[in-house]
CSV table of C-alpha atoms in Angstrom, one decimal:
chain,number,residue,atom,x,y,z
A,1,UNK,CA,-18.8,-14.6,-3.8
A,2,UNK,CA,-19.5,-18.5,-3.7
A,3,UNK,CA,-20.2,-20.4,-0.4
A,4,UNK,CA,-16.9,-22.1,-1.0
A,5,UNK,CA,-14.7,-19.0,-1.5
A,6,UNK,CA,-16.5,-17.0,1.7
A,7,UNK,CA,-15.8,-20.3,3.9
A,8,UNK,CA,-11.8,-20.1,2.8
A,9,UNK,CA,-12.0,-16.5,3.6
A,10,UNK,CA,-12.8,-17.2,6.7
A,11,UNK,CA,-10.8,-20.2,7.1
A,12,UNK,CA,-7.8,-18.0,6.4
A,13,UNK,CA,-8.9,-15.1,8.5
A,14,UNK,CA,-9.2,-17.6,11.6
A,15,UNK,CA,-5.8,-18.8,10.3
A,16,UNK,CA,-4.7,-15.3,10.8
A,17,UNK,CA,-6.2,-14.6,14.1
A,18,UNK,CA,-4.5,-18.0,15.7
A,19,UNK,CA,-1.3,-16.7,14.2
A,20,UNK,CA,-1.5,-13.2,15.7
A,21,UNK,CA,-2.6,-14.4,19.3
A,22,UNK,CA,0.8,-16.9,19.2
A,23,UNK,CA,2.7,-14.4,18.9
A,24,UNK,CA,1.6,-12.3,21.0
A,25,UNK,CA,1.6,-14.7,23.8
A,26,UNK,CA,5.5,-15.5,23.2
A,27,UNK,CA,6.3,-12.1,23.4
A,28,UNK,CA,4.2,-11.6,26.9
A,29,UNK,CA,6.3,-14.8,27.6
A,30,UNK,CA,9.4,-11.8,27.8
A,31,UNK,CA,7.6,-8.5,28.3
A,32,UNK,CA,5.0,-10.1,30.8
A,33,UNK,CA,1.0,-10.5,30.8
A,34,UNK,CA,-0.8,-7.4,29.1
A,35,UNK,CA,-3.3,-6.0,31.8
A,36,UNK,CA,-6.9,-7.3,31.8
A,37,UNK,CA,-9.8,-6.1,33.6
A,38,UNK,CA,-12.3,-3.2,34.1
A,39,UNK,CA,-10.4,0.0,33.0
A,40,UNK,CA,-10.9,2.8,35.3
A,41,UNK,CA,-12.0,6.4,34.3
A,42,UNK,CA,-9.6,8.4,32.7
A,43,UNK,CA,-10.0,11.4,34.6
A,44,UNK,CA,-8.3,14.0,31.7
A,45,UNK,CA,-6.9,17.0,33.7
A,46,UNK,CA,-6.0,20.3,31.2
A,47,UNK,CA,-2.8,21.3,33.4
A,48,UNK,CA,-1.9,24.3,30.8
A,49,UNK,CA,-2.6,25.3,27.3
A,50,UNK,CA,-1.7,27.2,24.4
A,51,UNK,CA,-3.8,28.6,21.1
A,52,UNK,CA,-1.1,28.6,18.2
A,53,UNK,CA,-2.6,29.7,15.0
A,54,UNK,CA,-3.2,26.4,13.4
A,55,UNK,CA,-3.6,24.3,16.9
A,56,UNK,CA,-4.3,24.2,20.4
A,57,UNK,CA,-1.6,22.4,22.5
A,58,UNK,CA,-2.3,21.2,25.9
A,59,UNK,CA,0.0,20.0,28.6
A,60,UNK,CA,-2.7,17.4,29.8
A,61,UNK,CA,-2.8,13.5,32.6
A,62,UNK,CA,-4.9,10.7,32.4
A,63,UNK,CA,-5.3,7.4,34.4
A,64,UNK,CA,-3.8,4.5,32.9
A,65,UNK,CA,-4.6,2.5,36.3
A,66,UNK,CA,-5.0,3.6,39.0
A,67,UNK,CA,-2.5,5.1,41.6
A,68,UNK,CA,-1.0,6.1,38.6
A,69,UNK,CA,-1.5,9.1,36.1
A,70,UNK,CA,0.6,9.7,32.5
A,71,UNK,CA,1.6,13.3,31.4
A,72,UNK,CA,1.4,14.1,27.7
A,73,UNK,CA,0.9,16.9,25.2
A,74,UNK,CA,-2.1,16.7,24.0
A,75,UNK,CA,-2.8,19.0,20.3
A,76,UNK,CA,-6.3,19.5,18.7
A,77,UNK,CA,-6.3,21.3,14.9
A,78,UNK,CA,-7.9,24.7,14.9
A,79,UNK,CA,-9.5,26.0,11.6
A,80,UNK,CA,-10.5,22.8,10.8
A,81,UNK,CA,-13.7,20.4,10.4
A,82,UNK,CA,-13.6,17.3,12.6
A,83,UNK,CA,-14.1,14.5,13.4
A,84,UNK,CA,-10.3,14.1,12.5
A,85,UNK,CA,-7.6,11.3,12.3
A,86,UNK,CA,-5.2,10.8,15.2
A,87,UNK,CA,-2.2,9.1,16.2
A,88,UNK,CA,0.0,8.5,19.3
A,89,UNK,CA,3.2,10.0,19.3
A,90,UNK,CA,6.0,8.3,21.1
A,91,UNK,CA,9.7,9.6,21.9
A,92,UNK,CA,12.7,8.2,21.6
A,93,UNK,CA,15.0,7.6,24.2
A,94,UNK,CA,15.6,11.6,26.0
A,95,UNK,CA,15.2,13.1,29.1
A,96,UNK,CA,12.8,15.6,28.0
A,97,UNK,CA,10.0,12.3,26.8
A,98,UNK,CA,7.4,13.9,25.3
A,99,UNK,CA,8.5,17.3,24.7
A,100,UNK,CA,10.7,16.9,21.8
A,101,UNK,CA,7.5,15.7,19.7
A,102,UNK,CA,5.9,18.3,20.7
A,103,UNK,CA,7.8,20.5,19.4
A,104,UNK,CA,9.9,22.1,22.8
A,105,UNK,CA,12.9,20.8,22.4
A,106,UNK,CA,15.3,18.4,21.3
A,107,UNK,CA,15.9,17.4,17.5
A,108,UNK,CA,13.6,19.4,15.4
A,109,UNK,CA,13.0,16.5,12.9
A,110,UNK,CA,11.6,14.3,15.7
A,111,UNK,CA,8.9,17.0,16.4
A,112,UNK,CA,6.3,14.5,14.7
A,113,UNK,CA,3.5,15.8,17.3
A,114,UNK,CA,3.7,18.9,16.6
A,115,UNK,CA,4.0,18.6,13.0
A,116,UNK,CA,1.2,16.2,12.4
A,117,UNK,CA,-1.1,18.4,14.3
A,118,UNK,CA,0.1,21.1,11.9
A,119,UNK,CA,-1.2,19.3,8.7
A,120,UNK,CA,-4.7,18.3,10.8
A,121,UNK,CA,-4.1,15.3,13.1
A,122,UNK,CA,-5.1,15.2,16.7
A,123,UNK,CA,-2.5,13.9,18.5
A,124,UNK,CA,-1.1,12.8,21.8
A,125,UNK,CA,2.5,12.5,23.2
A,126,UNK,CA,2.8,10.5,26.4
A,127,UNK,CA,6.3,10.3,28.5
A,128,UNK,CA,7.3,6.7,28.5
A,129,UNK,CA,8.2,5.5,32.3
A,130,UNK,CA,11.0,7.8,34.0
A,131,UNK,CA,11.1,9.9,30.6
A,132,UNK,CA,10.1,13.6,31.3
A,133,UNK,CA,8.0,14.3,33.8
A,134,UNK,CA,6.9,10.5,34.6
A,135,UNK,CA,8.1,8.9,37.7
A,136,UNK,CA,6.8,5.0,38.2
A,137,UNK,CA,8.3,1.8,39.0
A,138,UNK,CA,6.6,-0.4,36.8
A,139,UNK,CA,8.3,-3.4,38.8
A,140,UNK,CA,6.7,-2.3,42.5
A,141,UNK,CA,3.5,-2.6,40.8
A,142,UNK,CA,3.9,-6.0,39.3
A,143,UNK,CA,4.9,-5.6,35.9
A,144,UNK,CA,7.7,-7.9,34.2
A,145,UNK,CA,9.1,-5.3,32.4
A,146,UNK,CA,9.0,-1.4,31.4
A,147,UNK,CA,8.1,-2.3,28.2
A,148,UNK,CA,4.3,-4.0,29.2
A,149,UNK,CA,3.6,-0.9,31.0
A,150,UNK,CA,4.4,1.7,28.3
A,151,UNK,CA,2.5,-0.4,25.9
A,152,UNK,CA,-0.9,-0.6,28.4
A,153,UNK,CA,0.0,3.4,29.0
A,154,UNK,CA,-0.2,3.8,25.1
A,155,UNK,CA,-3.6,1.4,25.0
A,156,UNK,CA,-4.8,4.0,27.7
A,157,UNK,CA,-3.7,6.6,25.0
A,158,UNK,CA,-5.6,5.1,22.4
A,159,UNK,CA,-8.8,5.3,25.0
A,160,UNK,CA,-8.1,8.8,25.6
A,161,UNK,CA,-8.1,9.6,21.9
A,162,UNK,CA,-11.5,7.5,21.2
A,163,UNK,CA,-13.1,9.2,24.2
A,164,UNK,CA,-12.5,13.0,22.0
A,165,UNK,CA,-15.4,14.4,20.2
A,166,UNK,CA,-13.0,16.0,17.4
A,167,UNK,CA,-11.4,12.5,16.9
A,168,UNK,CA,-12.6,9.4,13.9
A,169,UNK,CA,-12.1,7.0,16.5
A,170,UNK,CA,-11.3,4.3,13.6
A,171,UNK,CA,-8.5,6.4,11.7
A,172,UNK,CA,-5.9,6.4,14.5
A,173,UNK,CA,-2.6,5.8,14.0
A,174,UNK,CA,1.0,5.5,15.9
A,175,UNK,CA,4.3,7.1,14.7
A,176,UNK,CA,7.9,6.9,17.0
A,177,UNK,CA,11.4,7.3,16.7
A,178,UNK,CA,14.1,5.0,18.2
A,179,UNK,CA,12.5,3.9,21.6
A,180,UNK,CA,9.2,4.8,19.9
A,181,UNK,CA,9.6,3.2,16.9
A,182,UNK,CA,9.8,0.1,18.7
A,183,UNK,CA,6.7,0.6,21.2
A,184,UNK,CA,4.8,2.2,18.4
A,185,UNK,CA,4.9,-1.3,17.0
A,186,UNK,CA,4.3,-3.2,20.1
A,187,UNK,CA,1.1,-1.0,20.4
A,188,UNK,CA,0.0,-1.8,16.9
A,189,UNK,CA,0.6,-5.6,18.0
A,190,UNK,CA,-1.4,-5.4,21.1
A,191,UNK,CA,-3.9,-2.7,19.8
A,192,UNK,CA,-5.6,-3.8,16.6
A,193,UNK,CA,-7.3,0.0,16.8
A,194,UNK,CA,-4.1,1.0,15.6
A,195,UNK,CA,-4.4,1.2,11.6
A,196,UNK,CA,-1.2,2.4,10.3
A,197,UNK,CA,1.9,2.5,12.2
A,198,UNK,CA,5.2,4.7,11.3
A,199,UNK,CA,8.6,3.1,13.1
A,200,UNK,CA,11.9,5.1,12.5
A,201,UNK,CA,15.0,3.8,13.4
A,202,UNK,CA,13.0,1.2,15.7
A,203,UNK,CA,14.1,-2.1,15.2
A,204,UNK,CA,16.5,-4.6,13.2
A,205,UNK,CA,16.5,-8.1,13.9
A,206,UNK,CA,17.7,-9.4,17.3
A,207,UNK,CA,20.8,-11.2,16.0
A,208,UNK,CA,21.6,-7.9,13.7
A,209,UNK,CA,21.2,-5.8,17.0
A,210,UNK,CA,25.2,-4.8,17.9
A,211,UNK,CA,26.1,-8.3,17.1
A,212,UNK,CA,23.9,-9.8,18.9
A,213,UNK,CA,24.7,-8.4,22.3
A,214,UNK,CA,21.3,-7.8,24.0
A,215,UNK,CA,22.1,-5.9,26.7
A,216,UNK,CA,20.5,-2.6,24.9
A,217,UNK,CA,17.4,-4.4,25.3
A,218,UNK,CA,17.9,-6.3,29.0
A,219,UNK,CA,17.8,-4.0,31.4
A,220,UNK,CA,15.4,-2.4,33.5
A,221,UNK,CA,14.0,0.5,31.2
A,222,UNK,CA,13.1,-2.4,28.6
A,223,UNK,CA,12.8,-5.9,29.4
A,224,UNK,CA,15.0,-7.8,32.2
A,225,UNK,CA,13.9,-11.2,31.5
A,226,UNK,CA,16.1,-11.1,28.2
A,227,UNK,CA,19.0,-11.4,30.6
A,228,UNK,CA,17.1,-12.8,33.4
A,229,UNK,CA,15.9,-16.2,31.6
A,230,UNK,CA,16.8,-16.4,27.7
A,231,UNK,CA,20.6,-15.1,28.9
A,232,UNK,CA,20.3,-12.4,26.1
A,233,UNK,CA,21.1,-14.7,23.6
A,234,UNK,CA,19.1,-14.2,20.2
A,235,UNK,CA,18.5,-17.8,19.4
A,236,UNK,CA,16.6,-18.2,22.9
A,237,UNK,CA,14.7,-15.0,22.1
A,238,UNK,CA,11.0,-16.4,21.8
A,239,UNK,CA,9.5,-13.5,19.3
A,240,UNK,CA,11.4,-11.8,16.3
A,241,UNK,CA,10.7,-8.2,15.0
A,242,UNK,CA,9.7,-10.3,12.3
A,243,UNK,CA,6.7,-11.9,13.9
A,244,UNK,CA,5.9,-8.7,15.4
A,245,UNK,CA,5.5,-7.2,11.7
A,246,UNK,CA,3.3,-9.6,10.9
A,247,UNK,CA,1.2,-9.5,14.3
A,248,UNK,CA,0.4,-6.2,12.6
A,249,UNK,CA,-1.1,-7.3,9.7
A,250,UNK,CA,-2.8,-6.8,7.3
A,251,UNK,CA,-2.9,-3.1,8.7
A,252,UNK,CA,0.0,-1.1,7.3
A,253,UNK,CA,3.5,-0.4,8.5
A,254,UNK,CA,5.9,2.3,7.5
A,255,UNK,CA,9.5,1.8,8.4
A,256,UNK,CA,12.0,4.5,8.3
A,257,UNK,CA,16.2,2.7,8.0
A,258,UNK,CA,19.0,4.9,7.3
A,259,UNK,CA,21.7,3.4,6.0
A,260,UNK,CA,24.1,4.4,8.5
A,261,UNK,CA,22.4,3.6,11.7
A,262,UNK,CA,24.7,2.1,14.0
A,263,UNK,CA,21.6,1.4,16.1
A,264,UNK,CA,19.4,-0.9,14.3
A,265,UNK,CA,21.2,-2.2,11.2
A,266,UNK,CA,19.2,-1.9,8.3
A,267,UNK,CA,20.0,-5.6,6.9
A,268,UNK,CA,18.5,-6.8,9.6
A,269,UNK,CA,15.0,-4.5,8.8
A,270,UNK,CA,14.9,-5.8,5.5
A,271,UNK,CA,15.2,-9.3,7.0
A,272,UNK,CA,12.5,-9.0,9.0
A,273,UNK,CA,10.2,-7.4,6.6
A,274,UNK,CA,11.2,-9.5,3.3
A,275,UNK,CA,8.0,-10.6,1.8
A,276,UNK,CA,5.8,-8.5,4.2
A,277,UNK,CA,3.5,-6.7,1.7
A,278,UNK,CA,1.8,-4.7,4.4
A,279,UNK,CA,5.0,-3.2,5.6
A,280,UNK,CA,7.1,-0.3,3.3
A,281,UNK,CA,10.8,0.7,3.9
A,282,UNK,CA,12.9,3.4,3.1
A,283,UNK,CA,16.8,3.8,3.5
A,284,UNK,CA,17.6,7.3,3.6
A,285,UNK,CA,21.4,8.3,3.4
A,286,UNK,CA,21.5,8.4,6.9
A,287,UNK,CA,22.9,8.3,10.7
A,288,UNK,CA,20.0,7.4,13.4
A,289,UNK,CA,17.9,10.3,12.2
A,290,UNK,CA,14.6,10.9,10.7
A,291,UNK,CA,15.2,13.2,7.8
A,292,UNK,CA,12.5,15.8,6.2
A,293,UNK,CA,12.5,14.0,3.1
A,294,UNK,CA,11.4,10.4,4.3
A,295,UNK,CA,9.1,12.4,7.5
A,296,UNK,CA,7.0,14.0,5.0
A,297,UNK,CA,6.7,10.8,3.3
A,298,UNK,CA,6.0,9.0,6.4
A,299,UNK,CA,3.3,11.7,7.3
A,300,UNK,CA,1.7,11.2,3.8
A,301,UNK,CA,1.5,7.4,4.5
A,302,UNK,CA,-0.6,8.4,7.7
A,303,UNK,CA,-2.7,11.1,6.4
A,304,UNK,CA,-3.8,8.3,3.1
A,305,UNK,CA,-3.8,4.9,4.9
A,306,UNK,CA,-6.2,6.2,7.5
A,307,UNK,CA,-8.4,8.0,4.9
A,308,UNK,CA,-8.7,4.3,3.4
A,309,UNK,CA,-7.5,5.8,0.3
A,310,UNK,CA,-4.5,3.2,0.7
């Protein structure tokens, strides 16, 4: 490589930097200001556990901040060599939260947890806020919306998972569903330790999203200020899924749009990722589902981009 060529490498990868911190600022600008500062101990309690035959799944809490402690499901491969990949696991919208990845109930094609840690992931399935067994106001403790905090609770995942002697701490990834397709990519955004992100049925462009009517995304269990000071009104909106996509790059995004969601329209997914060569999409014959087909797909994406096999 020539002097010339290494300096427009880094030219562009500057570039690329400038870009990504933009956007993330204009979408603080609605979520609020990301936590800064010393991070406090995790303090990992094993609350129960169970051996199945080709995993151990614990019922674990950790410290995101403090006054404040997140319950997940925590599963570790048996019969297996580590160090291994890992991903975070996040729920969809369901009053169970983190046990319908796991595997305990709900839809069985959203146990994504459970079946990752079946083909040799480590993974981690925290409740979102009020989801499950987590009670906390993130607006009595300053934040501007639901949405910062289960993003700095899944950054606190990402700690947990780095801090585990059986985990690669650079091949983690983060896979979700509905509510967690959308904060699995707002952790990617935040989180650059995230290399490979799965979304399904997580987002379509704001002015796709019911016809533009963002009241879905306005009140307190997601972000009030859309209501409170850009009058949920998409053309006021200061981020785009689209810029979030490309916050992510160049790591690697797999998107998961049935055709008949009558959540997140699919037009508005291929809008946003048009031209995006980082980011693959599927459109399964579907409602607002994740189907075996297009799962085990998604899990193979995982399993090859976090190898660096990609």
């Amino acid at each position: 490589m020539t002097r010339r060529s290494f300096a427009a490498l880094a030219f562009a990868g500057a570039q690329a930097d400038e870009r990504r911190s933009a956007i993330l600022r204009r979408m603080e600008q609605v979520m609020g200001p990301l936590p800064s500062g010393e991070r406090p101990p995790l303090e990992l309690r094993i609350l129960d556990e169970e051996r199945r035959q080709t995993d151990r799944r614990m019922l674990v809490s950790f410290v995101p901040e403090p006054g404040d402690r997140v319950p997940a499901y925590l599963f570790v491969p048996l019969g297996r060599r580590p160090p291994f990949a890992a991903a975070v696991c996040l729920h969809q919208t369901t009053a169970i939260g983190k046990s319908e990845p796991a595997g305990l109930g709900g839809k069985p094609n959203l146990h994504y947890a459970r079946e990752l840690a079946e083909r040799g992931f480590v993974t981690i399935a925290p409740d979102y806020p009020n989801f499950g067994g987590y009670k906390f106001d993130p607006y009595a403790h300053g934040y501007a919306s639901a949405t910062m905090k289960g993003i700095w609770n899944h950054i606190r995942a990402v700690d947990l998972l780095q801090s585990l002697p059986e985990v690669d701490a650079r091949r983690i990834g983060a896979i979700g569903h509905s509510l967690g397709g959308h904060n699995a990519l707002f952790l990617a955004a935040f989180d650059e330790r995230i290399r490979a992100v799965v979304s399904s049925c997580g987002f379509t462009s704001f002015r796709r999203y019911m016809g533009g009517d963002l009241n879905g995304w306005s009140h307190r269990g997601y972000m009030p200020r859309i209501a409170a000071e850009y009058g949920k009104d998409p053309a006021r909106m200061p981020f785009e899924f689209r810029d979030v996509l490309e916050a992510i790059a160049p790591r690697r995004v797999f998107v998961n749009a049935p055709l008949r969601d009558a959540n997140f329209d699919p037009a508005g997914v291929d809008e946003a990722a048009s031209g995006l060569a980082h980011v693959t999409v599927r459109h399964p014959d579907a409602e607002h589902d994740f189907p075996p087909d297009v799962r085990e797909e998604a899990y193979s994406f995982l399993a090859r981009t976090l190898s660096g096999r990609s």
